């Protein structure tokens, strides 16, 4: 079992992409592995032949380092390995069951930073301060474990989104894609059977509901958000921004792009946030406890985490060096990271780290404003609402009697700040600088 992230201690076996006896080349996907963050493809980096699969699809909590398959060199005979067992490979060890490590799995801070806020240090500190829990006998039913593909229907992200939009129960859809994968066409062609109708009727005996098991990633997100709210004293600063000039700049740049790029409003807001972080570096900082010392680390570069909604939960891939990057580079990287986040293809170093986060719900026209939870160890996150047309007083008419009205494009943004790091006046100053550059976007080029 490979370690697909620095904090991974165990994983679940998804679908094997190769069968016993198949040749494997460098870069071939050998097996899908579900970690605490996502389902990822394990690409083999050597040539050989898969002689024996020791852990079938559906095996759960396989510790990192435990044998899952036997590889032999090309040309060797596979037959002697037909009866090869896990015990012949040296057996297996039980996966760690330490709860603190699960909480730290989603941390945006690398585990080897040496800080008390890093996952490895938090785990160590917890183990020293709390007694070891007494072992308890498992209450497992003894049934075969299901793969993540069995628990959640194997469907493309587009199919999942379409099923959610149309209200189609995706578990009832039969997939026609490779390995039974549900496609967009399967959702569009789905017809509910008459036998399903009675199940929707509300029983007079009590309320009707369905218990959906929480995935490893959902549990990790829950733990991290509770930890952030409990340990980081949040306060919020909101502002209404005029984005008329920003939208005109975007329109002009896209018109001259000749198809080479297409900038979004979010691309420009990410750049504006980085400029504000440079002008108010206290916001581009994090709280640190290391070697008995407590200090605030101010970062010299602005690495912006961009919140992305995926079928399995929220991810925050990082656009590094935004302060020194051009708009086209920022836009291309956001698109690439967002796509790979939704496909579960991000590498750990692409979502661990960051100095500031933006969460933009502007594509949902019903959301005018919202507040977001800080992504530790960062000290701030910006929540962006949708664009609204607002009537504002214009210049007086020629007769001076009838005031004119103009329409302005406006958005409401709310910054969440960690009061341990950023005082209220400093958070207000950051919002002032952000408003200045958004409403005068040509300052991005100064």
CSV table of C-alpha atoms in Angstrom, one decimal:
chain,number,residue,atom,x,y,z
A,1,UNK,CA,0.0,0.0,0.0
A,2,UNK,CA,1.6,3.2,-1.1
A,3,UNK,CA,1.5,6.5,0.9
A,4,UNK,CA,-0.3,8.9,-1.5
A,5,UNK,CA,-0.1,11.8,0.9
A,6,UNK,CA,2.3,12.8,3.7
A,7,UNK,CA,-0.4,12.2,6.3
A,8,UNK,CA,-1.9,9.0,4.9
A,9,UNK,CA,-1.6,6.0,7.3
A,10,UNK,CA,-4.1,3.6,5.7
A,11,UNK,CA,-6.3,3.4,2.6
A,12,UNK,CA,-9.1,1.5,1.0
A,13,UNK,CA,-8.8,-0.6,-2.1
A,14,UNK,CA,-11.0,0.6,-4.9
A,15,UNK,CA,-11.1,-1.0,-8.4
A,16,UNK,CA,-8.1,-2.9,-9.8
A,17,UNK,CA,-7.4,-1.6,-13.3
A,18,UNK,CA,-5.1,-4.6,-14.0
A,19,UNK,CA,-5.8,-8.3,-13.6
A,20,UNK,CA,-3.3,-11.0,-12.6
A,21,UNK,CA,-1.1,-11.8,-15.6
A,22,UNK,CA,-1.4,-8.3,-17.2
A,23,UNK,CA,1.7,-6.4,-18.2
A,24,UNK,CA,2.3,-3.1,-16.5
A,25,UNK,CA,4.2,-0.2,-18.0
A,26,UNK,CA,5.5,3.0,-16.3
A,27,UNK,CA,2.5,5.4,-15.9
A,28,UNK,CA,-0.2,2.7,-16.1
A,29,UNK,CA,-2.9,3.0,-13.4
A,30,UNK,CA,-2.7,-0.1,-11.3
A,31,UNK,CA,-5.4,0.4,-8.8
A,32,UNK,CA,-7.7,3.1,-7.4
A,33,UNK,CA,-7.0,3.8,-3.7
A,34,UNK,CA,-9.3,5.8,-1.4
A,35,UNK,CA,-7.5,8.0,1.1
A,36,UNK,CA,-9.0,10.3,3.8
A,37,UNK,CA,-9.2,13.1,1.2
A,38,UNK,CA,-10.0,11.6,-2.2
A,39,UNK,CA,-10.1,8.6,-4.4
A,40,UNK,CA,-6.8,8.6,-6.3
A,41,UNK,CA,-5.2,6.5,-9.1
A,42,UNK,CA,-2.0,4.7,-8.1
A,43,UNK,CA,0.3,4.8,-11.2
A,44,UNK,CA,3.0,2.2,-11.3
A,45,UNK,CA,6.4,3.5,-12.3
A,46,UNK,CA,8.2,0.4,-13.4
A,47,UNK,CA,7.8,-2.3,-16.0
A,48,UNK,CA,6.6,-5.7,-14.9
A,49,UNK,CA,3.7,-8.2,-14.7
A,50,UNK,CA,1.0,-8.3,-12.0
A,51,UNK,CA,1.4,-11.9,-10.8
A,52,UNK,CA,-1.1,-11.9,-7.9
A,53,UNK,CA,-3.6,-9.6,-6.2
A,54,UNK,CA,-3.4,-10.0,-2.4
A,55,UNK,CA,-6.0,-7.4,-1.4
A,56,UNK,CA,-9.2,-7.5,-3.4
A,57,UNK,CA,-11.5,-4.5,-4.3
A,58,UNK,CA,-13.4,-3.6,-1.2
A,59,UNK,CA,-10.6,-4.2,1.4
A,60,UNK,CA,-10.7,-1.4,3.9
A,61,UNK,CA,-8.1,0.3,6.2
A,62,UNK,CA,-5.1,-1.4,4.7
A,63,UNK,CA,-2.0,0.1,6.5
A,64,UNK,CA,0.6,1.9,4.4
A,65,UNK,CA,3.4,-0.6,3.7
A,66,UNK,CA,1.2,-3.7,3.8
A,67,UNK,CA,1.4,-6.0,0.7
A,68,UNK,CA,-1.5,-5.6,-1.7
A,69,UNK,CA,-0.1,-7.3,-4.8
A,70,UNK,CA,2.9,-9.2,-6.2
A,71,UNK,CA,4.8,-7.8,-9.2
A,72,UNK,CA,7.4,-9.9,-11.2
A,73,UNK,CA,9.7,-9.0,-14.0
A,74,UNK,CA,8.4,-9.4,-17.6
A,75,UNK,CA,9.1,-12.9,-18.9
A,76,UNK,CA,8.9,-14.6,-15.6
A,77,UNK,CA,6.3,-17.4,-15.0
A,78,UNK,CA,3.1,-16.3,-13.2
A,79,UNK,CA,1.9,-19.8,-12.5
A,80,UNK,CA,3.9,-20.3,-9.2
A,81,UNK,CA,2.1,-17.4,-7.7
A,82,UNK,CA,-1.4,-18.7,-8.1
A,83,UNK,CA,-1.4,-20.1,-4.5
A,84,UNK,CA,0.7,-17.2,-3.1
A,85,UNK,CA,-0.9,-15.8,0.0
A,86,UNK,CA,-0.6,-12.7,2.2
A,87,UNK,CA,1.2,-14.7,4.8
A,88,UNK,CA,3.8,-15.7,2.2
A,89,UNK,CA,4.4,-12.0,1.6
A,90,UNK,CA,5.2,-11.4,5.3
A,91,UNK,CA,1.7,-10.8,6.7
A,92,UNK,CA,0.3,-7.4,7.5
A,93,UNK,CA,0.2,-4.9,10.4
A,94,UNK,CA,-2.9,-3.2,11.7
A,95,UNK,CA,-3.5,0.4,10.6
A,96,UNK,CA,-3.0,3.1,13.2
A,97,UNK,CA,-6.3,4.1,14.9
A,98,UNK,CA,-5.1,7.4,16.4
A,99,UNK,CA,-8.0,9.9,16.1
A,100,UNK,CA,-5.7,13.0,16.2
A,101,UNK,CA,-4.1,11.9,13.0
A,102,UNK,CA,-7.4,11.8,11.2
A,103,UNK,CA,-8.1,15.4,12.4
A,104,UNK,CA,-4.8,16.6,11.0
A,105,UNK,CA,-5.2,14.9,7.7
A,106,UNK,CA,-6.9,17.9,6.0
A,107,UNK,CA,-4.5,20.4,7.5
A,108,UNK,CA,-3.3,23.0,5.0
A,109,UNK,CA,0.1,22.9,6.8
A,110,UNK,CA,2.7,20.3,5.8
A,111,UNK,CA,3.3,17.8,8.7
A,112,UNK,CA,7.0,18.4,8.9
A,113,UNK,CA,7.0,22.1,9.5
A,114,UNK,CA,8.1,21.7,13.1
A,115,UNK,CA,5.2,23.9,14.3
A,116,UNK,CA,2.9,22.9,17.1
A,117,UNK,CA,0.1,23.6,14.7
A,118,UNK,CA,1.3,21.0,12.2
A,119,UNK,CA,-0.4,17.6,12.1
A,120,UNK,CA,2.6,15.6,13.3
A,121,UNK,CA,3.2,18.0,16.3
A,122,UNK,CA,-0.5,18.0,17.2
A,123,UNK,CA,-0.6,14.2,17.2
A,124,UNK,CA,2.6,14.1,19.4
A,125,UNK,CA,1.3,16.6,21.9
A,126,UNK,CA,-2.0,14.9,22.2
A,127,UNK,CA,-0.4,11.6,22.9
A,128,UNK,CA,1.7,13.1,25.7
A,129,UNK,CA,-1.1,14.8,27.4
A,130,UNK,CA,-3.8,12.1,27.1
A,131,UNK,CA,-3.7,8.5,28.4
A,132,UNK,CA,-3.8,5.8,25.8
A,133,UNK,CA,-7.3,4.5,25.2
A,134,UNK,CA,-8.1,1.0,26.3
A,135,UNK,CA,-8.5,-1.5,23.4
A,136,UNK,CA,-12.1,-2.4,22.7
A,137,UNK,CA,-13.4,-5.4,20.8
A,138,UNK,CA,-14.6,-4.6,17.4
A,139,UNK,CA,-18.4,-4.8,16.8
A,140,UNK,CA,-18.0,-5.6,13.1
A,141,UNK,CA,-20.8,-7.7,11.6
A,142,UNK,CA,-18.3,-9.8,9.8
A,143,UNK,CA,-19.7,-8.9,6.4
A,144,UNK,CA,-17.6,-8.1,3.4
A,145,UNK,CA,-16.5,-4.5,3.2
A,146,UNK,CA,-17.7,-2.5,0.3
A,147,UNK,CA,-15.6,-0.4,-2.0
A,148,UNK,CA,-16.2,3.3,-2.2
A,149,UNK,CA,-17.6,2.6,-5.7
A,150,UNK,CA,-20.2,0.3,-4.1
A,151,UNK,CA,-21.0,2.7,-1.3
A,152,UNK,CA,-21.3,5.6,-3.8
A,153,UNK,CA,-22.4,5.0,-7.3
A,154,UNK,CA,-19.5,5.0,-9.8
A,155,UNK,CA,-20.4,8.0,-11.9
A,156,UNK,CA,-18.7,10.8,-13.7
A,157,UNK,CA,-18.7,14.3,-12.0
A,158,UNK,CA,-21.0,15.6,-14.7
A,159,UNK,CA,-23.4,12.7,-14.2
A,160,UNK,CA,-23.5,13.4,-10.4
A,161,UNK,CA,-24.2,17.0,-10.9
A,162,UNK,CA,-27.0,16.3,-13.4
A,163,UNK,CA,-28.5,13.7,-11.1
A,164,UNK,CA,-28.6,16.2,-8.3
A,165,UNK,CA,-30.2,18.9,-10.6
A,166,UNK,CA,-32.9,16.5,-11.8
A,167,UNK,CA,-33.5,14.8,-8.5
A,168,UNK,CA,-32.5,11.4,-9.9
A,169,UNK,CA,-31.5,8.7,-7.2
A,170,UNK,CA,-28.1,7.9,-8.6
A,171,UNK,CA,-28.0,4.5,-6.8
A,172,UNK,CA,-31.0,3.4,-8.8
A,173,UNK,CA,-29.4,4.1,-12.2
A,174,UNK,CA,-27.7,1.3,-14.1
A,175,UNK,CA,-24.4,2.5,-15.7
A,176,UNK,CA,-23.5,1.8,-19.3
A,177,UNK,CA,-20.0,3.2,-19.2
A,178,UNK,CA,-16.7,1.3,-18.6
A,179,UNK,CA,-16.9,-1.0,-15.6
A,180,UNK,CA,-20.6,0.0,-15.1
A,181,UNK,CA,-19.8,3.7,-14.7
A,182,UNK,CA,-22.8,6.0,-14.8
A,183,UNK,CA,-22.6,8.6,-17.6
A,184,UNK,CA,-24.6,11.7,-18.4
A,185,UNK,CA,-26.6,9.8,-21.0
A,186,UNK,CA,-27.7,7.3,-18.3
A,187,UNK,CA,-29.1,10.1,-16.1
A,188,UNK,CA,-30.9,11.7,-19.0
A,189,UNK,CA,-32.5,8.3,-20.0
A,190,UNK,CA,-33.4,7.3,-16.5
A,191,UNK,CA,-37.1,6.3,-15.9
A,192,UNK,CA,-38.2,5.5,-12.4
A,193,UNK,CA,-39.8,2.1,-12.0
A,194,UNK,CA,-43.2,1.7,-10.6
A,195,UNK,CA,-41.9,-0.4,-7.8
A,196,UNK,CA,-40.0,2.5,-6.4
A,197,UNK,CA,-43.1,4.7,-5.9
A,198,UNK,CA,-44.4,3.1,-2.7
A,199,UNK,CA,-41.0,3.7,-1.0
A,200,UNK,CA,-41.6,7.5,-1.3
A,201,UNK,CA,-44.9,7.3,0.6
A,202,UNK,CA,-44.7,8.6,4.2
A,203,UNK,CA,-45.5,6.0,6.7
A,204,UNK,CA,-48.0,7.0,9.4
A,205,UNK,CA,-45.8,5.2,12.0
A,206,UNK,CA,-43.1,7.9,11.8
A,207,UNK,CA,-40.9,10.1,9.7
A,208,UNK,CA,-39.2,8.7,6.6
A,209,UNK,CA,-35.4,9.2,6.2
A,210,UNK,CA,-32.2,7.6,4.9
A,211,UNK,CA,-28.9,7.4,6.8
A,212,UNK,CA,-26.0,8.2,4.5
A,213,UNK,CA,-22.6,7.0,5.8
A,214,UNK,CA,-20.1,9.8,6.2
A,215,UNK,CA,-17.0,9.2,4.0
A,216,UNK,CA,-13.5,9.6,5.3
A,217,UNK,CA,-13.2,12.9,3.6
A,218,UNK,CA,-16.5,14.2,5.1
A,219,UNK,CA,-15.4,13.2,8.6
A,220,UNK,CA,-12.0,14.9,8.1
A,221,UNK,CA,-13.7,18.1,6.8
A,222,UNK,CA,-16.0,18.1,9.9
A,223,UNK,CA,-13.2,17.6,12.3
A,224,UNK,CA,-11.1,20.4,10.7
A,225,UNK,CA,-14.0,22.9,10.7
A,226,UNK,CA,-14.9,22.2,14.3
A,227,UNK,CA,-11.2,22.6,15.2
A,228,UNK,CA,-11.0,25.9,13.4
A,229,UNK,CA,-14.1,27.4,15.0
A,230,UNK,CA,-13.0,26.3,18.5
A,231,UNK,CA,-9.4,27.3,18.3
A,232,UNK,CA,-9.5,30.4,16.1
A,233,UNK,CA,-11.5,33.4,17.4
A,234,UNK,CA,-13.3,34.5,14.2
A,235,UNK,CA,-14.5,38.0,13.5
A,236,UNK,CA,-16.0,39.3,10.3
A,237,UNK,CA,-15.7,42.5,8.2
A,238,UNK,CA,-18.0,43.1,5.3
A,239,UNK,CA,-17.9,45.6,2.4
A,240,UNK,CA,-19.9,46.5,-0.6
A,241,UNK,CA,-17.7,46.9,-3.7
A,242,UNK,CA,-18.4,48.5,-7.1
A,243,UNK,CA,-17.2,46.1,-9.7
A,244,UNK,CA,-18.3,48.1,-12.8
A,245,UNK,CA,-14.7,49.0,-13.8
A,246,UNK,CA,-13.5,45.5,-13.0
A,247,UNK,CA,-16.1,44.0,-15.3
A,248,UNK,CA,-15.2,46.4,-18.1
A,249,UNK,CA,-11.5,45.6,-17.8
A,250,UNK,CA,-12.3,41.8,-17.9
A,251,UNK,CA,-14.5,42.4,-21.0
A,252,UNK,CA,-11.8,44.4,-22.8
A,253,UNK,CA,-9.0,41.8,-22.0
A,254,UNK,CA,-11.1,38.9,-23.1
A,255,UNK,CA,-12.1,40.7,-26.3
A,256,UNK,CA,-8.5,41.1,-27.3
A,257,UNK,CA,-7.5,37.6,-26.3
A,258,UNK,CA,-8.1,36.0,-29.7
A,259,UNK,CA,-9.2,32.8,-28.0
A,260,UNK,CA,-5.9,32.4,-26.1
A,261,UNK,CA,-7.5,32.9,-22.7
A,262,UNK,CA,-10.7,33.7,-21.0
A,263,UNK,CA,-10.5,35.6,-17.7
A,264,UNK,CA,-13.2,35.2,-15.0
A,265,UNK,CA,-14.2,37.7,-12.3
A,266,UNK,CA,-12.7,35.3,-9.7
A,267,UNK,CA,-9.3,35.4,-11.5
A,268,UNK,CA,-9.2,39.2,-11.1
A,269,UNK,CA,-10.4,39.0,-7.4
A,270,UNK,CA,-7.6,36.5,-6.6
A,271,UNK,CA,-5.1,39.0,-7.9
A,272,UNK,CA,-6.7,41.9,-6.1
A,273,UNK,CA,-6.6,39.9,-2.8
A,274,UNK,CA,-2.9,39.2,-3.3
A,275,UNK,CA,-2.2,42.9,-3.8
A,276,UNK,CA,-4.1,43.7,-0.6
A,277,UNK,CA,-2.1,41.1,1.3
A,278,UNK,CA,1.1,42.7,0.2
A,279,UNK,CA,-0.1,46.1,1.4
A,280,UNK,CA,-1.3,44.6,4.7
A,281,UNK,CA,1.1,41.7,5.4
A,282,UNK,CA,-0.3,41.0,8.9
A,283,UNK,CA,-3.2,39.3,7.1
A,284,UNK,CA,-0.8,37.1,5.0
A,285,UNK,CA,0.4,35.5,8.3
A,286,UNK,CA,-0.2,32.6,10.6
A,287,UNK,CA,0.0,31.8,14.3
A,288,UNK,CA,2.9,29.4,15.2
A,289,UNK,CA,4.0,27.6,18.4
A,290,UNK,CA,7.4,26.0,18.0
A,291,UNK,CA,10.1,24.9,20.5
A,292,UNK,CA,8.3,26.5,23.4
A,293,UNK,CA,8.1,29.8,21.5
A,294,UNK,CA,5.0,31.5,20.2
A,295,UNK,CA,5.3,33.8,17.2
A,296,UNK,CA,3.4,35.1,14.1
A,297,UNK,CA,4.9,34.1,10.8
A,298,UNK,CA,4.5,36.7,8.0
A,299,UNK,CA,4.9,35.2,4.6
A,300,UNK,CA,6.8,37.0,1.9
A,301,UNK,CA,4.8,35.5,-1.0
A,302,UNK,CA,1.0,35.3,-1.4
A,303,UNK,CA,-0.2,31.7,-2.1
A,304,UNK,CA,-4.0,31.8,-2.5
A,305,UNK,CA,-6.1,28.7,-1.8
A,306,UNK,CA,-9.2,28.7,-4.0
A,307,UNK,CA,-12.2,26.9,-2.6
A,308,UNK,CA,-13.5,24.3,-5.1
A,309,UNK,CA,-16.8,22.3,-4.6
A,310,UNK,CA,-16.2,18.6,-5.7
A,311,UNK,CA,-18.6,15.6,-5.6
A,312,UNK,CA,-16.9,14.3,-2.5
A,313,UNK,CA,-16.4,17.6,-0.6
A,314,UNK,CA,-14.7,20.9,-0.5
A,315,UNK,CA,-11.1,21.2,-1.7
A,316,UNK,CA,-8.8,24.2,-1.6
A,317,UNK,CA,-6.0,23.9,-4.2
A,318,UNK,CA,-3.3,26.5,-4.0
A,319,UNK,CA,-2.3,29.1,-6.7
A,320,UNK,CA,1.2,29.8,-5.6
A,321,UNK,CA,3.0,33.2,-6.1
A,322,UNK,CA,-0.1,35.1,-7.1
A,323,UNK,CA,1.6,38.4,-6.1
A,324,UNK,CA,4.2,37.9,-8.8
A,325,UNK,CA,2.0,36.2,-11.5
A,326,UNK,CA,0.1,37.7,-14.4
A,327,UNK,CA,-3.7,37.3,-14.8
A,328,UNK,CA,-3.4,34.8,-17.7
A,329,UNK,CA,-1.1,32.5,-15.6
A,330,UNK,CA,-3.4,32.8,-12.6
A,331,UNK,CA,-6.5,32.0,-14.7
A,332,UNK,CA,-4.9,29.0,-16.4
A,333,UNK,CA,-3.7,27.5,-13.0
A,334,UNK,CA,-7.1,28.0,-11.4
A,335,UNK,CA,-8.9,26.2,-14.2
A,336,UNK,CA,-6.3,23.3,-14.2
A,337,UNK,CA,-6.4,22.9,-10.4
A,338,UNK,CA,-10.2,23.1,-10.3
A,339,UNK,CA,-10.6,20.4,-12.9
A,340,UNK,CA,-8.2,18.1,-11.2
A,341,UNK,CA,-9.7,18.7,-7.8
A,342,UNK,CA,-13.2,17.7,-9.1
A,343,UNK,CA,-11.6,14.6,-10.7
A,344,UNK,CA,-9.7,13.7,-7.5
A,345,UNK,CA,-6.3,14.0,-9.2
A,346,UNK,CA,-4.6,16.6,-7.0
A,347,UNK,CA,-1.3,15.9,-5.5
A,348,UNK,CA,-0.8,16.6,-1.7
A,349,UNK,CA,1.5,19.5,-2.3
A,350,UNK,CA,-1.2,21.2,-4.4
A,351,UNK,CA,-3.7,21.5,-1.5
A,352,UNK,CA,-1.4,21.6,1.6
A,353,UNK,CA,-0.1,25.1,2.4
A,354,UNK,CA,-1.3,28.5,1.3
A,355,UNK,CA,-1.4,31.8,3.1
A,356,UNK,CA,-4.9,33.1,2.2
A,357,UNK,CA,-8.1,31.6,1.0
A,358,UNK,CA,-10.9,32.9,-1.3
A,359,UNK,CA,-14.4,31.2,-1.4
A,360,UNK,CA,-16.5,32.6,-4.2
A,361,UNK,CA,-20.2,31.7,-4.5
A,362,UNK,CA,-20.9,34.5,-7.0
A,363,UNK,CA,-22.1,31.9,-9.6
A,364,UNK,CA,-25.1,31.3,-7.4
A,365,UNK,CA,-27.3,34.4,-8.0
A,366,UNK,CA,-29.3,33.7,-4.9
A,367,UNK,CA,-26.3,34.2,-2.6
A,368,UNK,CA,-25.8,37.9,-1.9
A,369,UNK,CA,-23.4,37.4,1.1
A,370,UNK,CA,-22.1,34.6,3.4
A,371,UNK,CA,-19.3,34.0,5.9
A,372,UNK,CA,-16.6,31.4,5.6
A,373,UNK,CA,-14.6,29.4,8.1
A,374,UNK,CA,-10.9,30.0,8.3
A,375,UNK,CA,-8.6,27.4,6.8
A,376,UNK,CA,-5.9,26.9,9.5
A,377,UNK,CA,-3.1,27.7,10.0
A,378,UNK,CA,-4.1,30.7,7.7
A,379,UNK,CA,-5.4,33.8,9.4
A,380,UNK,CA,-8.0,34.9,6.9
A,381,UNK,CA,-10.5,33.8,4.3
A,382,UNK,CA,-12.6,36.0,1.9
A,383,UNK,CA,-16.2,35.1,1.1
A,384,UNK,CA,-17.5,36.6,-2.2
A,385,UNK,CA,-21.2,36.9,-3.0
A,386,UNK,CA,-22.9,37.4,-6.4
A,387,UNK,CA,-23.0,40.5,-8.6
A,388,UNK,CA,-26.2,42.7,-8.3
A,389,UNK,CA,-27.4,45.7,-10.2
A,390,UNK,CA,-27.9,48.6,-7.8
A,391,UNK,CA,-29.5,52.0,-8.5
A,392,UNK,CA,-27.3,54.9,-7.4
A,393,UNK,CA,-27.9,58.7,-7.6
A,394,UNK,CA,-26.4,60.1,-10.9
A,395,UNK,CA,-25.7,63.5,-12.1
A,396,UNK,CA,-28.5,66.1,-11.8
A,397,UNK,CA,-30.5,66.7,-14.9
A,398,UNK,CA,-30.1,69.9,-17.0
A,399,UNK,CA,-33.0,71.6,-15.4
A,400,UNK,CA,-31.6,70.8,-11.9
A,401,UNK,CA,-35.0,69.6,-10.7
A,402,UNK,CA,-35.0,65.9,-11.6
A,403,UNK,CA,-32.2,63.8,-10.2
A,404,UNK,CA,-31.0,61.0,-12.5
A,405,UNK,CA,-30.4,57.4,-11.5
A,406,UNK,CA,-27.6,55.2,-12.7
A,407,UNK,CA,-27.1,51.4,-12.4
A,408,UNK,CA,-24.0,50.0,-10.8
A,409,UNK,CA,-22.7,46.4,-10.6
A,410,UNK,CA,-21.9,45.6,-6.9
A,411,UNK,CA,-20.8,42.7,-4.8
A,412,UNK,CA,-20.7,42.1,-1.1
A,413,UNK,CA,-17.6,40.5,0.3
A,414,UNK,CA,-17.0,39.3,3.9
A,415,UNK,CA,-13.6,38.7,5.4
A,416,UNK,CA,-13.2,36.2,8.2
A,417,UNK,CA,-10.1,37.0,10.3
A,418,UNK,CA,-8.3,35.1,13.2
A,419,UNK,CA,-8.2,37.6,16.1
A,420,UNK,CA,-5.1,35.9,17.5
A,421,UNK,CA,-3.2,37.2,14.4
A,422,UNK,CA,-5.2,40.1,12.9
A,423,UNK,CA,-6.6,42.9,15.1
A,424,UNK,CA,-9.9,44.4,14.1
A,425,UNK,CA,-8.4,47.6,12.8
A,426,UNK,CA,-5.9,45.6,10.7
A,427,UNK,CA,-8.8,43.5,9.2
A,428,UNK,CA,-10.6,46.8,8.3
A,429,UNK,CA,-7.4,48.2,6.7
A,430,UNK,CA,-7.0,45.1,4.6
A,431,UNK,CA,-10.7,45.4,3.4
A,432,UNK,CA,-10.0,49.1,2.6
A,433,UNK,CA,-7.0,48.2,0.4
A,434,UNK,CA,-9.0,45.3,-1.3
A,435,UNK,CA,-11.8,47.7,-2.1
A,436,UNK,CA,-9.4,50.3,-3.5
A,437,UNK,CA,-7.8,47.9,-6.0
A,438,UNK,CA,-11.1,46.3,-7.0
A,439,UNK,CA,-12.8,49.6,-7.7
A,440,UNK,CA,-9.7,50.9,-9.5
A,441,UNK,CA,-8.4,47.7,-11.2
A,442,UNK,CA,-5.7,49.4,-13.2
A,443,UNK,CA,-3.7,49.6,-10.0
A,444,UNK,CA,-3.0,45.9,-10.5
A,445,UNK,CA,-0.5,46.9,-13.2
A,446,UNK,CA,1.3,49.6,-11.1
